[in-house]
Each structure stands twice: as C-alpha cells, then as structure tokens.
Short mmCIF file of C-alpha atoms in Angstrom, two decimals:
data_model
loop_
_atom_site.label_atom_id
_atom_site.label_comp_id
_atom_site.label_asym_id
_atom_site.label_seq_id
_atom_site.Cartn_x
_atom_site.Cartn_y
_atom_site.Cartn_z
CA UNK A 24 56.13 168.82 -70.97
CA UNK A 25 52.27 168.85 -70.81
CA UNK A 26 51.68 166.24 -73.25
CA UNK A 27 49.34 166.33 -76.38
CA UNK A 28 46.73 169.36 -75.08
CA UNK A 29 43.20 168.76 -76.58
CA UNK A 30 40.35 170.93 -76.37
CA UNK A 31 37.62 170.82 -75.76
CA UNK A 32 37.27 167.26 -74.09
CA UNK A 33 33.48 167.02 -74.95
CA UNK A 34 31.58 168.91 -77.35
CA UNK A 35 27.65 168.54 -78.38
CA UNK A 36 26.53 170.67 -80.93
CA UNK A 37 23.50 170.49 -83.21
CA UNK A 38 23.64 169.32 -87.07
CA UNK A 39 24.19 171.87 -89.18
CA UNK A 40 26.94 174.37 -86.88
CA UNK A 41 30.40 174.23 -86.96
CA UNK A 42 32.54 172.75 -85.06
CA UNK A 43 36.33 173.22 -84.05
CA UNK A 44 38.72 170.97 -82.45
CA UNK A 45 42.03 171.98 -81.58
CA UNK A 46 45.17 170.57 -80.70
CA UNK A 47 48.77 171.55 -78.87
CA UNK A 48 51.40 169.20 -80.14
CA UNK A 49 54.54 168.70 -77.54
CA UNK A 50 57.10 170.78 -78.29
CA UNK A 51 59.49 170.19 -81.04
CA UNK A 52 57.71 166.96 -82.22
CA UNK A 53 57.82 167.63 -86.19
CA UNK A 54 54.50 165.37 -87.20
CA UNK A 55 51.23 166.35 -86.24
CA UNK A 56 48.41 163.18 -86.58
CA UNK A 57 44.51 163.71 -86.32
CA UNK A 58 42.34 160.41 -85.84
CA UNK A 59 39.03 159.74 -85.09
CA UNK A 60 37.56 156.53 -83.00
CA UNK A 61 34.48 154.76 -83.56
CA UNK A 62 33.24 151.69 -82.18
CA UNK A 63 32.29 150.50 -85.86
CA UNK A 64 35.87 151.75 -87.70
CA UNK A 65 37.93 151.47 -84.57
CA UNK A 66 41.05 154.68 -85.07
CA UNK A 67 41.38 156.10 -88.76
CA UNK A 68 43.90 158.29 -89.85
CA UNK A 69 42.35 161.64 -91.04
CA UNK A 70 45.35 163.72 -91.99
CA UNK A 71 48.82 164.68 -91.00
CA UNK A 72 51.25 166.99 -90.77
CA UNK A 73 54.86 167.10 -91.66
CA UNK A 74 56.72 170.87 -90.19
CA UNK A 75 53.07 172.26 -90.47
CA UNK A 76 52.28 171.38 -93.72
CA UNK A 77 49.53 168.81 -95.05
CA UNK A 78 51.46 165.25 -96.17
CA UNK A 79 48.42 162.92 -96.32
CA UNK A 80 44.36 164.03 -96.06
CA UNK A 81 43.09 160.98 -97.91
CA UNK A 82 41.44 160.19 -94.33
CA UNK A 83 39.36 163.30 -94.68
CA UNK A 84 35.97 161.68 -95.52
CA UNK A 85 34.11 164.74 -97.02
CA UNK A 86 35.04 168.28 -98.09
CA UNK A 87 33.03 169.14 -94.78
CA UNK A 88 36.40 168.36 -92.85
CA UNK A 89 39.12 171.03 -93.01
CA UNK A 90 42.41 171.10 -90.79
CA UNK A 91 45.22 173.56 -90.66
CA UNK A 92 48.43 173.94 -88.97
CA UNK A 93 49.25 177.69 -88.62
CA UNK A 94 52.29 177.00 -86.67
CA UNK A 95 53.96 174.65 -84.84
CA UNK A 96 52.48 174.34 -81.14
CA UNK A 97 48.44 174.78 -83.02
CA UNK A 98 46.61 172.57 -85.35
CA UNK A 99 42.77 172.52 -85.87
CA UNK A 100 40.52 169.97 -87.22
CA UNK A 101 37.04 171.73 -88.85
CA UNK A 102 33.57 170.78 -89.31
CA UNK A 103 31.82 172.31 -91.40
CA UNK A 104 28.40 171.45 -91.47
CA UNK A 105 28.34 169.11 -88.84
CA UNK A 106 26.59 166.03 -89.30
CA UNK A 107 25.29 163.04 -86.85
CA UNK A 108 27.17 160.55 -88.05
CA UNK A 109 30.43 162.98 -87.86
CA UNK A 110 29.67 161.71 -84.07
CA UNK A 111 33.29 160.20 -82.26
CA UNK A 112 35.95 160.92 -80.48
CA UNK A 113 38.71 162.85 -82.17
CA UNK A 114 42.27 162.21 -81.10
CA UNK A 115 45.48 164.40 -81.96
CA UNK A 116 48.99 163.18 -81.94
CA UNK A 117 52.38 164.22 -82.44
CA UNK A 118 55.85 162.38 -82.56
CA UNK A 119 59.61 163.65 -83.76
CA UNK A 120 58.80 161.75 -86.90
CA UNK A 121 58.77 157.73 -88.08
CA UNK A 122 61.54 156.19 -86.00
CA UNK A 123 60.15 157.65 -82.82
CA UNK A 124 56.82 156.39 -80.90
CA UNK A 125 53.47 158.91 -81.31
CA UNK A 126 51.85 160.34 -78.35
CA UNK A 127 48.21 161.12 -77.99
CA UNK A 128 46.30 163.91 -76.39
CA UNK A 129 43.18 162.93 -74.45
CA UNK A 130 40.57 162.96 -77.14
CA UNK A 131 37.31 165.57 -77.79
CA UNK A 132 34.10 163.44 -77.78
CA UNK A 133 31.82 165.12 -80.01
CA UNK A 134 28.39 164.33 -80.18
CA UNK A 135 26.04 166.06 -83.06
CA UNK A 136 22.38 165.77 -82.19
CA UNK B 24 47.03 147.94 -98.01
CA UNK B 25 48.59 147.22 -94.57
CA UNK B 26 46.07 145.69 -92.70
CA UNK B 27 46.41 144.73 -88.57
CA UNK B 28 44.02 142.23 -86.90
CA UNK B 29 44.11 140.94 -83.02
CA UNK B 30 43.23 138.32 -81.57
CA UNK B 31 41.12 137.79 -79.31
CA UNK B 32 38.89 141.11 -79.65
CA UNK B 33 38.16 140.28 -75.93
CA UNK B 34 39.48 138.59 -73.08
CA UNK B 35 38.59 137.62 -69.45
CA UNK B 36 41.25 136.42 -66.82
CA UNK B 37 41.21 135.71 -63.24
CA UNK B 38 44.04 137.93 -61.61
CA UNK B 39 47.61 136.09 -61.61
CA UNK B 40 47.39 134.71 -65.28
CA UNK B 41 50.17 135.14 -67.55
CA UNK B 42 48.78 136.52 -71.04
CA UNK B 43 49.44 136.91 -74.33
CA UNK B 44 47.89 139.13 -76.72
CA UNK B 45 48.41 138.92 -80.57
CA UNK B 46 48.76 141.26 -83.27
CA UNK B 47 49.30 140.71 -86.98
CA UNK B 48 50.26 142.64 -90.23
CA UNK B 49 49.71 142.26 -93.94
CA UNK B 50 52.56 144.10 -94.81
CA UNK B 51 56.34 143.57 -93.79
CA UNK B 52 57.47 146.96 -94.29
CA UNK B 53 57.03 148.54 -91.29
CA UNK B 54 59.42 150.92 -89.63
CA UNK B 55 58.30 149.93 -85.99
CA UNK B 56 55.64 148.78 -83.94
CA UNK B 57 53.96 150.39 -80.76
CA UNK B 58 51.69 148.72 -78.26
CA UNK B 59 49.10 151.28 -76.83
CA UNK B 60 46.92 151.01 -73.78
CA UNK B 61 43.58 152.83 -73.52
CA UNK B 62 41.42 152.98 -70.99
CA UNK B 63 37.53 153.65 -71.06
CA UNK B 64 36.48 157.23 -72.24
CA UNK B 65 40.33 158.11 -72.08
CA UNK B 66 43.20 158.53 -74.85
CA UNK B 67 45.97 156.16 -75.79
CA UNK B 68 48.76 155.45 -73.43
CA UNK B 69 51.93 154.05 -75.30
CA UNK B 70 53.44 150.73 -73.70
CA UNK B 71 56.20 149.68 -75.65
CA UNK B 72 57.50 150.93 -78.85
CA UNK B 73 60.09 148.24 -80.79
CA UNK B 74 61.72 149.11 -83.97
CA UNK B 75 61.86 146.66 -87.64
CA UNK B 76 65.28 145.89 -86.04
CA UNK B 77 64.63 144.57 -82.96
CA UNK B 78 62.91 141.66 -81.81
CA UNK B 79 61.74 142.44 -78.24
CA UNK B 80 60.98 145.52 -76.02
CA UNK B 81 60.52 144.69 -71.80
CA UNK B 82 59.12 147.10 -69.67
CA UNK B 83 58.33 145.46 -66.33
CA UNK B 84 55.41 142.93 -66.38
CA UNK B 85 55.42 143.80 -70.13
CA UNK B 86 57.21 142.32 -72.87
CA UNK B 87 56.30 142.48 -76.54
CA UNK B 88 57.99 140.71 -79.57
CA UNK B 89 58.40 141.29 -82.66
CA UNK B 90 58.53 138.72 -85.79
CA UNK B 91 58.61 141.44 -88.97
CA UNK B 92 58.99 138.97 -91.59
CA UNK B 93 55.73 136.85 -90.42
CA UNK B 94 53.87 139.66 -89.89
CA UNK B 95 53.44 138.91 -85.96
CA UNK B 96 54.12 140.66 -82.62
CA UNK B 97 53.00 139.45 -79.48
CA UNK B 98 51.99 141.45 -75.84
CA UNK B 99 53.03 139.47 -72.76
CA UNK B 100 51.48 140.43 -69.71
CA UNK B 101 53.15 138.66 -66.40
CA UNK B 102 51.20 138.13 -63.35
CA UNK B 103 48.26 140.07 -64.32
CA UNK B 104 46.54 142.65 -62.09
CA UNK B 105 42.62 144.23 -62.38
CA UNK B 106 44.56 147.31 -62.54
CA UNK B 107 45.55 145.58 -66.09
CA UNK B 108 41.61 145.37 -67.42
CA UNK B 109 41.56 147.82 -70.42
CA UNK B 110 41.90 147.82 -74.37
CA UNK B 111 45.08 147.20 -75.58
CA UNK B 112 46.24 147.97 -79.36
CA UNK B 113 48.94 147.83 -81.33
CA UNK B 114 49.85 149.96 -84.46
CA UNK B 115 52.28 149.44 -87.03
CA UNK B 116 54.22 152.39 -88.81
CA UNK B 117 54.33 153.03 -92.38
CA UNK B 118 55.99 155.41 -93.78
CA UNK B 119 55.10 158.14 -91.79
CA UNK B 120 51.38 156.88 -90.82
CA UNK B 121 50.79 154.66 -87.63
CA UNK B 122 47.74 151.51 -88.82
CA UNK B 123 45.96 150.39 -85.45
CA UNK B 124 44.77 146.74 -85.34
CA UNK B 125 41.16 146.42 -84.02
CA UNK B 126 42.13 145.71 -80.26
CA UNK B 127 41.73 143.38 -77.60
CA UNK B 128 39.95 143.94 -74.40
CA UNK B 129 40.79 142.96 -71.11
CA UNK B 130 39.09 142.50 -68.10
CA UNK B 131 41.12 140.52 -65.24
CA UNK B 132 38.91 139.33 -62.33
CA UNK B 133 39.71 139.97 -58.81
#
C-alpha cells in the first residue's frame, strides 16, 4: 500500500480564493482524521470521519472550513475564503479504527499571502 | 479535557547517550498510546503503538512504557545516533480521537 496520499504538498494562494486539500486514505482503514500543525498550537484535531461520515468537526475553527468524504479512498478539507492566519501544514490520517495505530500522509503546507 | 505535556520541549545529546523522553496525560482513559517521529518539513512517522493493557512496546533501540493509571509513558532511546535528531511526540487515544502532547526535540551531536 501507498500510504496516506496527500495533495498537493505545498500550496500558496492569495487571501480571499479557495483552497482544496485532498486526501487518499489506505485502503480499508474505516476512520479518516484531518489535523493541522502550527508552531503556536502544535497538531489539532479538525474533524473526522467514521465509514465516510462526519463523527466530530468541533476542530473546525470557522464556517470557512468545510470537509467531505464522498467515498471511501477521497476526503477533502475546504477553504473557503482563505485567510493568512489559515497558514499551516495540514495533515490527513487514517487507521482501522481506536484499537489500531493512525497513519499520516505527508502533509500540504499552505501558505496564504 | 485530556491534556498531554512533554518534557523536555528540547533536547541536545552527544551521540552514544541513552535517553529518555517523557510524556504525560490528564486523563486515564485512554485506549492506547502511540509514539510518533517527525522529521523537519515532513509528516509523522509512527514508532511504537502500546495499548491501555500493556505496559511496554520494544522495537529495537526503542522502548516505550506505559503507566495508565499515573498518567505517564516514557520513550527510551538506546545508544543514540544523529540519525536519531528529530521531534518526537506522543498521542494518546480517546475514544476515537488521537491528543498529541507538545513534543520534544532532539538533536544528537556527532
């Protein structure tokens, strides 16, 4: 298996556009994790999934952040408007569920200028 | 609200040292614990995972304990290598969420 596929790995954009991450979860892993990583807040836990469907967004910090899981092998994290401080790296993660251990993709690093 | 601090947030070894890194919880009930490696501008590599029910996890110059009812695990790293220097955290699982602690980094010194 590939691993957790992430793309894109960097991404600048401009305040104010949209942005889209996307994620590839390994196959047959059941949860689906987005975090982001900053040096002042270290990882948070934006949302996850549970068989495609949203357990727990109470990560999401604004209404400007939308994810969905369509299907099980495609998740996307949204941006809409994008804002400076939105700057980070964004990781995905999967894992066969809460006895198992989680495995990350590589990250997006998205700056907003 | 589970909570995970380490200590140090940084360390610096000369190569050969045997360290220990610490980790501690707020909250007893977790489900497991996982040790994570991540290097600069790259993801999270997982090291060791150990369930509530055990106490220790070895992979080669690794070993990590766990003490679930003190809140504790620790990260032993034998005869340490430059190849070593990187952040190191650990995460704790609850319910079906993983917590990370703030990290430690590590820089061993040829």
């Amino acid at each position: 298996d590939a691993g957790v596929i992430q793309s894109p790995r960097h991404e600048v954009t401009e305040m104010g556009q949209e942005v889209t991450l996307r994620c590839k979860p390994i196959s047959g892993h059941d949860y689906l994790f987005w975090y982001r990583q900053t040096m002042m807040r270290g990882l948070e836990l934006l949302i996850y999934f549970n068989n495609n469907v949203p357990i727990d967004d109470s990560g999401m910090p604004e209404d400007r952040f939308s994810a969905k899981m369509p299907n099980a092998s495609f998740s996307t994290l949204k941006i809409q408007p994008s804002e400076p401080r939105d700057s980070a790296v964004y990781f995905c993660a999967s894992s066969f569920g809460i006895n198992y251990g989680y495995t990350f993709g590589s990250g997006t690093r998205l700056t907003v200028v | 609200k589970q909570e995970v601090t380490q200590i140090p947030a940084a360390l610096s070894v000369p190569e050969g040292e045997n360290l220990v890194l610490n980790c501690s919880f707020t909250d007893s009930a977790i489900y497991n614990l996982q040790w994570f490696r991540q290097d600069p501008g790259k993801g999270l590599t997982s090291l060791l995972l150990i369930q509530s029910s055990q106490r220790e996890q070895t992979s080669g110059r690794l070993n990590a304990s766990l003490d679930k009812s003190s809140g504790r695990s620790t990260l032993y790293i034998a005869a340490s290598q430059p190849g070593d220097s990187a952040t190191y955290l650990c995460a704790v699982s609850v319910t079906d969420k993983l917590i990370f602690g703030t990290g430690t980094r590590l820089q061993v010194f040829p």
